[in-house]
Coordinates of C-alpha atoms in Angstrom, one line a residue:
E1 CA 46.4 -8.9 12.7
R2 CA 46.7 -11.1 10.1
K3 CA 49.7 -11.4 7.3
W4 CA 49.7 -12.0 4.5
V5 CA 52.7 -13.9 2.6
F6 CA 53.5 -15.4 -0.8
V7 CA 56.3 -19.1 0.1
G8 CA 58.3 -19.6 -3.1
A9 CA 60.4 -22.8 -2.8
A10 CA 63.1 -25.4 -4.6
P11 CA 64.6 -28.3 -3.8
I12 CA 68.4 -28.1 -4.3
Y13 CA 70.5 -31.2 -5.8
D14 CA 73.6 -32.4 -4.4
E15 CA 76.7 -33.3 -7.0
D16 CA 75.5 -36.6 -7.6
K17 CA 71.9 -34.7 -8.5
Q18 CA 70.5 -36.0 -5.0
P19 CA 68.3 -34.6 -3.3
A20 CA 70.2 -31.8 -1.1
G21 CA 68.1 -29.1 0.6
T22 CA 65.8 -27.2 0.4
I23 CA 65.8 -22.9 -0.6
G24 CA 62.8 -21.0 -0.3
I25 CA 61.9 -17.6 0.3
N26 CA 58.8 -16.0 2.0
L27 CA 58.2 -12.3 1.1
D28 CA 55.3 -10.1 3.2
I29 CA 53.0 -8.7 0.6
T30 CA 50.1 -8.1 3.5
H31 CA 50.6 -4.1 2.1
Q32 CA 49.9 -5.6 -1.6
K33 CA 46.4 -7.7 -0.4
H34 CA 45.2 -4.8 1.8
L35 CA 45.5 -2.3 -1.7
E36 CA 44.1 -4.6 -3.7
Q37 CA 41.2 -5.1 -1.2
N38 CA 40.8 -1.1 -1.1
L39 CA 39.9 -0.8 -4.7
R40 CA 37.6 -4.2 -4.8
E41 CA 35.9 -2.0 -2.5
A42 CA 36.7 1.6 -3.9
K43 CA 35.2 0.0 -6.7
Q44 CA 32.6 -1.2 -5.3
Q45 CA 31.7 1.8 -3.6
A46 CA 31.5 3.6 -7.2
E47 CA 28.9 1.0 -8.2
N48 CA 26.8 1.3 -5.3
S49 CA 27.1 5.5 -6.2
A50 CA 26.4 5.0 -9.3
K51 CA 23.2 3.0 -8.6
A52 CA 22.5 4.9 -6.0
K53 CA 22.7 8.3 -8.7
E54 CA 20.0 5.9 -11.4
L55 CA 18.1 5.8 -8.4
F56 CA 17.7 9.4 -7.2
L57 CA 17.7 10.8 -10.4
A58 CA 14.7 8.5 -11.6
N59 CA 12.6 9.0 -8.2
M60 CA 13.2 12.8 -8.1
S61 CA 12.2 13.2 -11.8
H62 CA 8.9 10.6 -11.2
E63 CA 8.5 13.0 -8.3
I64 CA 8.7 16.5 -9.8
R65 CA 6.8 15.2 -13.3
T66 CA 3.6 13.7 -11.6
P67 CA 2.7 16.8 -10.2
M68 CA 4.4 18.9 -13.2
N69 CA 2.2 16.7 -15.4
A70 CA -1.2 17.5 -13.4
I71 CA -0.4 21.4 -14.0
L72 CA 0.6 21.7 -17.6
G73 CA -2.8 19.5 -18.3
M74 CA -5.2 21.8 -16.3
S75 CA -3.6 24.8 -17.9
Q76 CA -4.7 23.6 -21.7
L77 CA -8.2 22.6 -20.3
L78 CA -8.6 25.6 -19.0
A79 CA -6.3 27.8 -21.9
K80 CA -9.8 26.2 -24.1
T81 CA -12.1 28.6 -21.7
T82 CA -12.9 31.4 -21.9
L83 CA -10.7 34.2 -20.2
A84 CA -9.8 38.1 -20.0
P85 CA -6.1 39.4 -21.4
R86 CA -4.8 39.5 -17.3
Q87 CA -6.2 35.6 -16.7
S88 CA -4.1 34.9 -20.2
N89 CA -0.9 36.4 -19.4
Y90 CA -1.4 35.2 -15.7
L91 CA -2.2 31.2 -17.2
H92 CA 1.2 31.6 -19.6
A93 CA 3.0 33.1 -17.1
I94 CA 2.4 29.1 -15.0
S95 CA 2.8 27.2 -18.9
T96 CA 6.6 28.7 -19.1
S97 CA 7.0 28.4 -16.0
A98 CA 6.1 24.9 -14.9
Q99 CA 8.0 24.4 -18.8
N100 CA 11.6 25.5 -17.5
L101 CA 11.2 23.4 -14.8
L102 CA 11.1 20.6 -16.8
V103 CA 13.9 21.4 -18.6
I104 CA 16.3 21.7 -15.6
I105 CA 14.9 18.6 -14.7
D106 CA 16.1 17.0 -18.6
D107 CA 19.7 19.2 -18.3
I108 CA 20.2 17.3 -15.2
L109 CA 18.5 14.2 -15.9
D110 CA 21.3 14.8 -19.4
I111 CA 24.8 15.0 -17.6
S112 CA 23.7 11.4 -16.3
K113 CA 23.1 9.9 -20.1
L114 CA 26.1 11.5 -21.2
D115 CA 28.3 11.0 -17.8
A116 CA 27.2 7.2 -18.7
G117 CA 28.0 7.6 -22.7
K118 CA 24.3 6.7 -23.6
M119 CA 23.2 10.0 -25.3
T120 CA 21.9 9.3 -28.6
I121 CA 21.3 11.7 -31.6
E122 CA 18.6 11.7 -34.5
R123 CA 18.7 12.3 -37.7
V124 CA 14.9 13.8 -39.6
G125 CA 14.3 16.3 -41.9
F126 CA 13.3 20.1 -39.8
N127 CA 12.9 23.0 -41.4
V128 CA 16.3 25.7 -39.9
A129 CA 13.7 28.5 -39.7
R130 CA 10.3 26.9 -38.5
L131 CA 13.3 25.5 -35.4
C132 CA 14.8 29.1 -35.0
E133 CA 10.8 30.7 -34.9
Q134 CA 10.0 28.4 -32.0
V135 CA 12.9 28.6 -30.1
E136 CA 11.2 32.8 -30.0
K137 CA 8.3 32.4 -29.3
T138 CA 9.0 29.8 -26.4
I139 CA 11.2 32.3 -24.8
L140 CA 10.1 35.5 -25.7
Y141 CA 7.4 36.1 -23.1
K142 CA 10.5 36.1 -20.5
A143 CA 12.1 38.5 -23.4
E144 CA 9.0 41.7 -23.1
E145 CA 8.6 40.8 -19.4
K146 CA 12.5 42.6 -19.1
G147 CA 11.4 44.8 -22.4
L148 CA 14.2 43.4 -24.7
R149 CA 13.5 43.3 -28.5
F150 CA 14.4 40.1 -29.4
V151 CA 15.7 39.1 -33.2
T152 CA 15.8 36.5 -35.0
K153 CA 17.7 35.9 -38.5
V154 CA 17.5 32.7 -41.1
S155 CA 19.4 32.9 -44.9
P156 CA 17.5 32.3 -47.2
L157 CA 20.3 30.2 -48.6
I158 CA 19.3 27.7 -46.4
P159 CA 17.7 24.8 -47.6
N160 CA 13.5 24.5 -46.9
V161 CA 14.8 20.6 -45.0
V162 CA 18.0 19.7 -43.5
L163 CA 18.6 16.4 -41.5
G164 CA 19.6 16.7 -38.5
D165 CA 18.4 15.9 -34.2
P166 CA 15.6 19.6 -34.1
H167 CA 15.3 18.5 -30.7
R168 CA 18.6 19.0 -29.7
I169 CA 19.6 22.4 -31.4
T170 CA 16.3 23.8 -29.9
Q171 CA 17.8 22.7 -26.5
I172 CA 21.3 24.3 -27.2
L173 CA 19.6 27.6 -28.9
L174 CA 17.3 27.7 -25.5
N175 CA 20.1 27.2 -23.0
L176 CA 22.3 30.5 -24.8
V177 CA 19.4 32.4 -25.5
S178 CA 17.7 31.8 -22.0
N179 CA 21.9 33.3 -20.9
S180 CA 21.2 35.5 -23.1
V181 CA 17.6 37.0 -21.1
K182 CA 18.7 36.4 -17.7
F183 CA 22.1 39.1 -17.5
T184 CA 20.9 41.7 -19.8
E185 CA 19.0 44.4 -18.4
K186 CA 18.9 46.4 -21.7
G187 CA 19.3 46.3 -26.0
E188 CA 18.3 43.7 -27.4
I189 CA 19.1 39.5 -27.6
T190 CA 19.4 37.7 -31.2
V191 CA 19.2 34.2 -32.7
E192 CA 20.6 34.1 -36.4
S193 CA 21.7 31.4 -39.1
E194 CA 23.5 31.8 -41.1
V195 CA 25.4 29.3 -44.2
A196 CA 28.7 28.6 -43.5
G197 CA 29.7 26.7 -46.5
Y198 CA 29.4 22.9 -47.6
F199 CA 31.4 20.6 -47.8
N200 CA 30.9 16.7 -48.8
G201 CA 26.7 17.1 -49.7
Q202 CA 26.6 18.6 -46.1
I203 CA 25.2 22.4 -45.7
I204 CA 27.4 23.7 -43.3
I205 CA 25.5 26.0 -40.4
A206 CA 25.9 28.8 -38.7
F207 CA 24.0 29.6 -35.5
S208 CA 24.3 32.6 -33.3
V209 CA 23.0 33.6 -30.1
C210 CA 24.8 37.0 -29.3
D211 CA 23.4 40.1 -26.7
T212 CA 24.0 43.4 -24.6
G213 CA 24.2 42.1 -21.7
V214 CA 26.7 41.9 -18.5
G215 CA 29.6 40.4 -20.0
I216 CA 31.7 38.1 -18.8
D217 CA 35.1 38.4 -16.9
A218 CA 37.8 37.2 -19.4
A219 CA 39.4 34.7 -16.3
Y220 CA 36.1 32.8 -16.0
L221 CA 35.3 32.5 -20.3
E222 CA 38.2 29.5 -19.4
S223 CA 36.1 27.3 -16.8
I224 CA 32.7 28.5 -18.0
F225 CA 31.9 25.0 -20.2
Q226 CA 32.4 23.4 -17.0
E227 CA 29.2 21.1 -15.0
F228 CA 27.7 24.0 -12.1
S229 CA 29.9 26.5 -13.1
Q230 CA 28.5 30.6 -11.9
E231 CA 30.9 33.7 -12.3
D232 CA 31.0 33.3 -9.0
S233 CA 28.2 33.0 -5.5
S234 CA 27.2 35.9 -6.8
I235 CA 25.1 35.6 -9.6
T236 CA 23.5 32.1 -8.0
R237 CA 21.9 34.6 -5.2
K238 CA 20.9 37.4 -8.5
F239 CA 19.8 35.5 -11.5
G240 CA 19.9 31.8 -10.2
G241 CA 20.7 28.8 -13.2
T242 CA 21.6 25.2 -12.3
G243 CA 25.0 26.5 -14.1
L244 CA 24.2 23.2 -16.4
G245 CA 22.8 24.9 -19.4
L246 CA 26.4 25.4 -21.5
S247 CA 28.5 22.0 -20.2
I248 CA 24.7 19.8 -21.7
S249 CA 25.2 22.7 -24.7
R250 CA 29.0 21.8 -25.7
S251 CA 28.9 18.1 -25.0
L252 CA 25.1 18.2 -27.5
V253 CA 27.3 20.1 -30.0
R254 CA 30.3 18.6 -29.9
L255 CA 28.2 14.5 -30.1
M256 CA 26.9 16.3 -33.3
G257 CA 30.5 16.9 -34.8
G258 CA 30.4 20.6 -34.7
E259 CA 32.6 23.0 -31.9
I260 CA 30.7 25.3 -29.6
E261 CA 32.7 29.3 -28.7
I262 CA 31.2 31.8 -26.8
E263 CA 32.9 35.4 -27.1
S264 CA 32.6 38.3 -24.7
E265 CA 33.5 41.4 -22.8
K266 CA 32.4 42.5 -19.1
G267 CA 29.9 45.4 -19.9
K268 CA 29.9 44.9 -23.8
G269 CA 27.9 41.9 -23.1
T270 CA 28.2 38.2 -25.2
S271 CA 28.2 36.3 -28.4
S272 CA 28.2 32.0 -28.4
H273 CA 28.2 30.3 -32.3
F274 CA 28.6 26.8 -32.9
C275 CA 28.4 25.3 -36.8
L276 CA 26.9 22.0 -37.6
F277 CA 27.6 19.5 -40.3
L278 CA 23.8 19.3 -42.0
P279 CA 22.8 16.8 -44.9
I280 CA 20.3 18.4 -47.3
G281 CA 17.1 16.7 -46.8
T282 CA 13.8 16.7 -49.1
V283 CA 10.0 17.5 -48.0
H284 CA 10.0 13.3 -47.3
D285 CA 12.7 13.2 -45.0
L286 CA 9.8 16.3 -42.6
P287 CA 7.6 13.4 -40.0
Q288 CA 4.7 12.6 -40.8
R289 CA 2.6 12.0 -37.6
K290 CA -0.8 13.8 -37.5
S291 CA -1.4 15.8 -35.6
A292 CA -4.2 15.3 -33.1
A293 CA -6.6 18.3 -33.6
S294 CA -6.6 16.7 -37.5
I295 CA -8.0 13.9 -35.6
N296 CA -11.5 13.0 -36.4
S297 CA -12.9 12.1 -32.8
Q298 CA -15.4 10.0 -35.1
D299 CA -12.4 7.7 -35.5
L300 CA -11.9 6.8 -32.0
R301 CA -15.3 6.9 -30.9
G302 CA -16.6 4.5 -28.9
K303 CA -13.0 2.9 -28.8
R304 CA -12.4 1.2 -25.4
V305 CA -9.8 2.7 -23.1
L306 CA -8.4 1.1 -19.4
L307 CA -6.6 4.1 -18.1
V308 CA -4.2 2.5 -14.9
E309 CA -2.8 5.7 -12.3
D310 CA -3.2 5.3 -9.1
N311 CA -2.3 9.7 -8.7
E312 CA -5.8 10.6 -8.3
Y313 CA -6.0 13.9 -10.1
N314 CA -3.5 12.6 -13.2
R315 CA -6.7 10.1 -13.6
L316 CA -8.6 13.2 -13.7
L317 CA -6.8 14.9 -16.2
A318 CA -6.4 12.0 -18.8
N319 CA -9.8 10.8 -18.4
T320 CA -10.8 14.0 -19.6
F321 CA -8.7 14.2 -22.1
L322 CA -9.8 10.9 -23.3
R323 CA -13.4 11.7 -23.2
N324 CA -12.5 15.5 -24.9
A325 CA -11.6 12.5 -28.1
Q326 CA -15.0 10.4 -27.5
L327 CA -13.6 7.6 -26.3
E328 CA -15.1 5.0 -23.5
V329 CA -12.6 5.1 -20.6
T330 CA -12.7 2.9 -17.4
E331 CA -10.5 3.5 -14.3
A332 CA -8.0 1.4 -12.3
E333 CA -5.6 2.4 -9.1
N334 CA -3.0 -0.1 -9.2
G335 CA -2.4 -2.9 -11.1
E336 CA -4.7 -5.1 -9.6
I337 CA -7.9 -3.2 -10.0
A338 CA -6.9 -3.6 -13.8
I339 CA -6.2 -7.4 -14.2
E340 CA -9.6 -7.0 -12.9
R341 CA -11.2 -5.2 -15.3
V342 CA -9.5 -7.2 -17.6
R343 CA -11.1 -10.2 -16.4
E344 CA -14.6 -8.8 -16.9
Q345 CA -14.7 -6.3 -20.0
E346 CA -12.5 -6.3 -23.5
F347 CA -10.9 -2.5 -24.1
D348 CA -9.0 -1.3 -27.4
L349 CA -6.0 -0.4 -25.3
I350 CA -4.2 0.2 -22.1
L351 CA -2.6 3.1 -20.2
M352 CA -1.0 1.6 -17.9
D353 CA 1.0 4.0 -15.0
M354 CA 3.9 2.3 -13.9
Q355 CA 4.7 3.4 -9.7
M356 CA 1.4 2.1 -8.0
P357 CA 0.6 0.7 -4.6
V358 CA -0.4 -2.4 -4.0
M359 CA 1.0 -3.9 -7.8
D360 CA 2.8 -1.3 -10.0
G361 CA 2.7 -1.5 -13.9
F362 CA 6.0 -4.1 -14.2
E363 CA 4.1 -6.5 -12.6
A364 CA 0.5 -5.8 -13.8
T365 CA 1.3 -6.0 -17.4
R366 CA 3.7 -9.4 -17.2
Y367 CA 0.5 -10.4 -15.5
L368 CA -1.7 -9.7 -18.3
R369 CA 0.8 -11.0 -20.2
Q370 CA 1.6 -14.4 -20.0
E371 CA -0.8 -15.6 -17.7
L372 CA -4.3 -14.4 -19.5
G373 CA -2.9 -14.0 -22.9
L374 CA -3.7 -10.4 -23.2
A375 CA -3.2 -9.2 -26.8
T376 CA -4.2 -5.4 -26.1
P377 CA -1.5 -2.9 -26.5
I378 CA -0.5 -1.7 -23.4
V379 CA 1.0 2.3 -23.2
A380 CA 3.4 3.3 -20.8
L381 CA 3.0 6.3 -18.7
T382 CA 5.2 7.4 -16.7
A383 CA 7.4 10.6 -14.8
S384 CA 10.3 8.6 -15.2
A385 CA 12.1 9.9 -17.6
I386 CA 16.1 7.9 -16.0
N387 CA 17.3 6.2 -19.6
G388 CA 16.2 2.5 -20.0
E389 CA 12.8 3.1 -18.2
K390 CA 11.2 2.7 -21.9
Q391 CA 13.5 -0.6 -22.9
R392 CA 11.9 -1.7 -19.1
C393 CA 9.0 -1.2 -19.8
L394 CA 8.9 -2.6 -22.9
A395 CA 10.5 -6.1 -22.2
A396 CA 7.1 -6.1 -19.1
G397 CA 5.2 -6.4 -22.7
M398 CA 4.0 -3.5 -23.4
N399 CA 4.0 -1.3 -26.3
D400 CA 4.9 1.9 -26.3
Y401 CA 5.9 4.7 -23.3
L402 CA 5.0 8.2 -22.6
T403 CA 6.1 10.0 -20.4
K404 CA 4.6 12.6 -18.0
P405 CA 3.6 15.4 -18.0
F406 CA 2.0 14.9 -21.9
Y407 CA 0.5 17.0 -23.7
E408 CA -4.1 16.1 -24.9
D409 CA -2.5 16.0 -28.4
E410 CA 0.4 13.7 -27.5
L411 CA -1.8 11.0 -25.7
V412 CA -4.2 11.4 -28.0
Q413 CA -1.7 11.0 -30.7
M414 CA -0.9 8.2 -28.9
V415 CA -4.5 6.2 -28.4
H416 CA -4.6 6.4 -32.0
D417 CA -1.9 5.0 -33.2
W418 CA -2.1 1.8 -31.5
V419 CA -6.2 1.9 -31.2
L420 CA -7.2 2.8 -34.6
R421 CA -7.7 0.1 -36.6
P422 CA -10.8 -1.6 -39.6
T423 CA -13.8 -1.1 -36.9
G424 CA -17.2 -3.5 -38.4
A425 CA -21.1 -2.3 -38.3
G426 CA -22.4 -1.2 -35.3
A427 CA -24.2 1.2 -32.3
E428 CA -22.2 3.6 -31.6
A429 CA -21.2 5.3 -28.1
P430 CA -22.9 8.1 -27.4
P431 CA -21.1 11.3 -27.5
V432 CA -20.2 12.0 -24.1
P433 CA -22.4 15.1 -23.1
E434 CA -20.1 18.4 -22.1
P435 CA -20.8 18.9 -18.1
V436 CA -23.3 22.0 -17.1
P437 CA -22.1 24.8 -14.4
T438 CA -24.0 25.5 -11.9
P439 CA -23.8 27.8 -8.9
V440 CA -20.3 27.5 -6.9
V441 CA -20.3 28.1 -3.3
A442 CA -16.9 30.3 -2.5
T443 CA -14.9 29.5 -0.2
D444 CA -12.8 32.2 2.3
G445 CA -10.8 28.6 4.1
A446 CA -7.3 29.2 4.5
L447 CA -6.3 25.6 5.1
Y448 CA -6.8 24.8 1.3
K449 CA -7.9 26.3 -2.2
L450 CA -9.9 24.7 -4.2
D451 CA -8.8 26.7 -7.9
M452 CA -7.6 24.0 -10.3
L453 CA -10.4 21.7 -9.1
L454 CA -13.0 24.8 -9.9
D455 CA -10.8 25.4 -13.2
T456 CA -10.8 21.4 -14.0
S457 CA -14.2 20.7 -13.8
R458 CA -15.3 25.1 -15.1
G459 CA -17.7 25.6 -12.0
N460 CA -19.4 21.9 -12.1
Q461 CA -20.9 21.7 -8.3
K462 CA -21.2 18.3 -8.5
F463 CA -18.0 17.7 -9.6
V464 CA -16.2 19.7 -7.2
E465 CA -18.7 17.8 -4.4
A466 CA -16.9 14.3 -5.1
M467 CA -13.8 15.3 -5.1
L468 CA -13.9 17.0 -1.6
K469 CA -15.9 13.8 -1.2
T470 CA -13.7 11.2 -2.2
F471 CA -10.5 13.9 -0.8
I472 CA -11.6 13.4 2.8
D473 CA -12.1 10.0 3.0
G474 CA -9.2 8.7 1.2
T475 CA -7.5 11.2 3.8
Y476 CA -9.2 10.0 6.9
N477 CA -8.2 6.4 5.7
A478 CA -4.0 8.2 5.7
L479 CA -4.3 8.9 8.5
R480 CA -6.1 5.9 10.3
D481 CA -2.6 4.4 8.3
L482 CA 0.5 7.0 9.5
G483 CA -1.5 6.0 12.9
R484 CA -0.9 2.6 12.1
A485 CA 2.1 2.3 11.3
L486 CA 3.7 4.0 13.9
E487 CA 2.1 2.0 17.1
V488 CA 4.4 -0.9 14.8
G489 CA 7.6 0.6 14.3
N490 CA 6.7 0.6 10.5
V491 CA 9.0 4.0 8.8
Q492 CA 7.9 1.6 5.2
G493 CA 4.4 1.7 6.1
L494 CA 4.7 6.1 6.9
R495 CA 6.8 6.7 3.3
G496 CA 4.4 4.9 2.0
T497 CA 1.6 6.6 3.2
A498 CA 3.2 10.2 3.0
H499 CA 3.8 9.5 -0.9
K500 CA 0.0 8.7 -1.8
L501 CA -1.3 11.3 0.3
R502 CA 1.0 13.8 -0.4
P503 CA 0.0 15.2 -4.4
S504 CA -3.8 15.5 -3.5
L505 CA -2.3 18.0 -0.8
V506 CA 0.2 19.9 -3.6
H507 CA -3.6 20.0 -5.5
L508 CA -5.2 21.3 -3.0
Q509 CA -2.7 23.9 -1.2
I510 CA -2.2 22.6 1.9
Q511 CA 1.6 23.1 2.2
P512 CA 1.9 22.8 5.8
A513 CA 0.9 19.4 5.3
V514 CA 2.9 19.1 2.1
A515 CA 5.9 19.9 4.1
L516 CA 5.4 16.7 7.4
M517 CA 4.8 14.0 4.1
D518 CA 8.5 15.3 2.7
K519 CA 9.9 15.0 5.8
L520 CA 7.9 11.0 6.9
E521 CA 8.7 10.6 3.2
N522 CA 12.3 11.4 2.7
W523 CA 13.0 10.1 6.2
E524 CA 16.6 7.7 5.9
G525 CA 17.6 7.3 9.6
P526 CA 16.0 3.8 11.2
F527 CA 13.1 3.9 13.2
S528 CA 13.0 6.5 16.2
Y529 CA 9.0 7.5 18.2
D530 CA 10.5 10.7 19.6
D531 CA 11.3 11.9 16.6
L532 CA 7.8 10.4 14.6
Q533 CA 5.8 10.8 16.9
P534 CA 5.2 14.7 16.7
L535 CA 5.3 14.6 12.7
V536 CA 2.3 11.6 12.5
E537 CA 0.8 13.8 15.5
E538 CA 0.6 17.5 13.6
A539 CA -0.2 15.9 10.4
D540 CA -3.3 14.3 11.9
R541 CA -4.6 18.1 13.7
L542 CA -3.7 19.7 11.0
L543 CA -5.4 17.8 9.2
R544 CA -8.4 16.8 10.6
Q545 CA -8.8 20.9 11.3
V546 CA -9.1 20.6 7.6
L547 CA -11.5 17.5 6.6
A548 CA -13.6 19.3 9.0
D549 CA -13.3 22.8 7.2
M550 CA -13.9 20.8 4.0
S551 CA -16.4 18.9 5.0
T552 CA -18.8 21.3 6.3
E553 CA -17.7 23.0 2.6
L554 CA -19.3 20.1 1.6
Q555 CA -22.8 20.2 3.4
A556 CA -23.1 23.6 1.8
R557 CA -22.3 23.0 -2.0
R558 CA -24.8 20.3 -1.2
A559 CA -27.3 22.6 0.6
A560 CA -27.2 25.1 -2.8
L561 CA -26.8 22.4 -4.9
A562 CA -30.5 20.7 -3.7
G563 CA -31.7 24.7 -3.1

């Protein structure tokens, strides 16, 4: 074993000040050196853990937000069609559930930002009454489902405009109200805002959320704000939840200079209170951003947009939104194709996805800026909401940033902000024709479902036929790639192909195949033919059966269209 020794020495002089010898000391510092090495390793492990956590959060956000973008977007398109009352209720439930999932994602990301001290608080003008009204609209459906009475009270003494962070205040109230709805079986929930006083030109607004729910045990109140905290395991099993909401709420309230308190008694309900010091604003402090609905589509007609997105369904969604605004849309599946499209023609705006095969959005943007000297505005479309992602996009040369899932009005507004500019005289592009509904051949195939395609296309037979053919061709290629990757022992190839194939399987609801792709994509160990071969073979068998059924249906649809 290696030893570490500290050596110290000094000369010894006689009476004549001549060297007569030396004196030295040897100290075994092996233990100290081991401690130093352990500290260095612990520091490195902590740094690696932090990086792994950030990477995990970024990937998790991307993987969940990508299908959420399709779900919420298709819901918006479906809402524009004629629906029966029951269908409208189902659609509202779908949208609400998707939004709830996004809240959980945002909670987890917020914990990361708060831990890193990177959470920022905005200061913009907003109206408290409208904020509370929005909270009520968001949660009312859940309350009515349980037969609960929902009451909102806003003091008339609160000024029309105050300055603060309406997004974070809404987040706090929604966390508190969601808990009240979750733990209340009968009675009512009250959200109240009132003036608690004035201080140094600021108004003190007291927010409270009260319910008649099950209440909280006094012993648990002491630890209620801890992360991932639940009163006991039975609460998690019965009511669900992550246990993050209250911890985040307290941190946000403290960032805004306030404090949150919770009063409760088992069986007698819960009351949550927090006060905020907010400057009084004027109408000029309110955001003046135009809504997409107010944008005249004539302003955007004929403007050319390059849509760069590898996910087929997200391309379809964004394309539909853009064409609804009478924009001319050209598509590209990755950065390399985008560069080719830019060489071929000019565009007024480029919408660029970040994570793509062949060439990602960062590399493509750098090439367009540095090699081609392109000045066209580029807006990033990303499913990653991790802190610092926007800075990465801007550093790569992009002009703006839009997080998936986005709403139609958000996308159109973003395009409007960057595209609209004085234009000279010229021929207007013809309006995009509406798809003509044609009879749809019903399918009783058990292996896949076409609900989303049918809803999106409003029964457009040609559209459904084209999407089926695209899926069939792409899946045959993916199965070939899986087989080749297995033969040569390429784990990364298996992961990449599974990642690319998975979104379309989710949208077509081929759940057994989705489970197989999850296993392949998340494979963490070294290549093991014995373990991976059954997964690839099962995926091949299952998907070839799907493709056979789908090909039969495609032929039937073509025959019906020809007839």
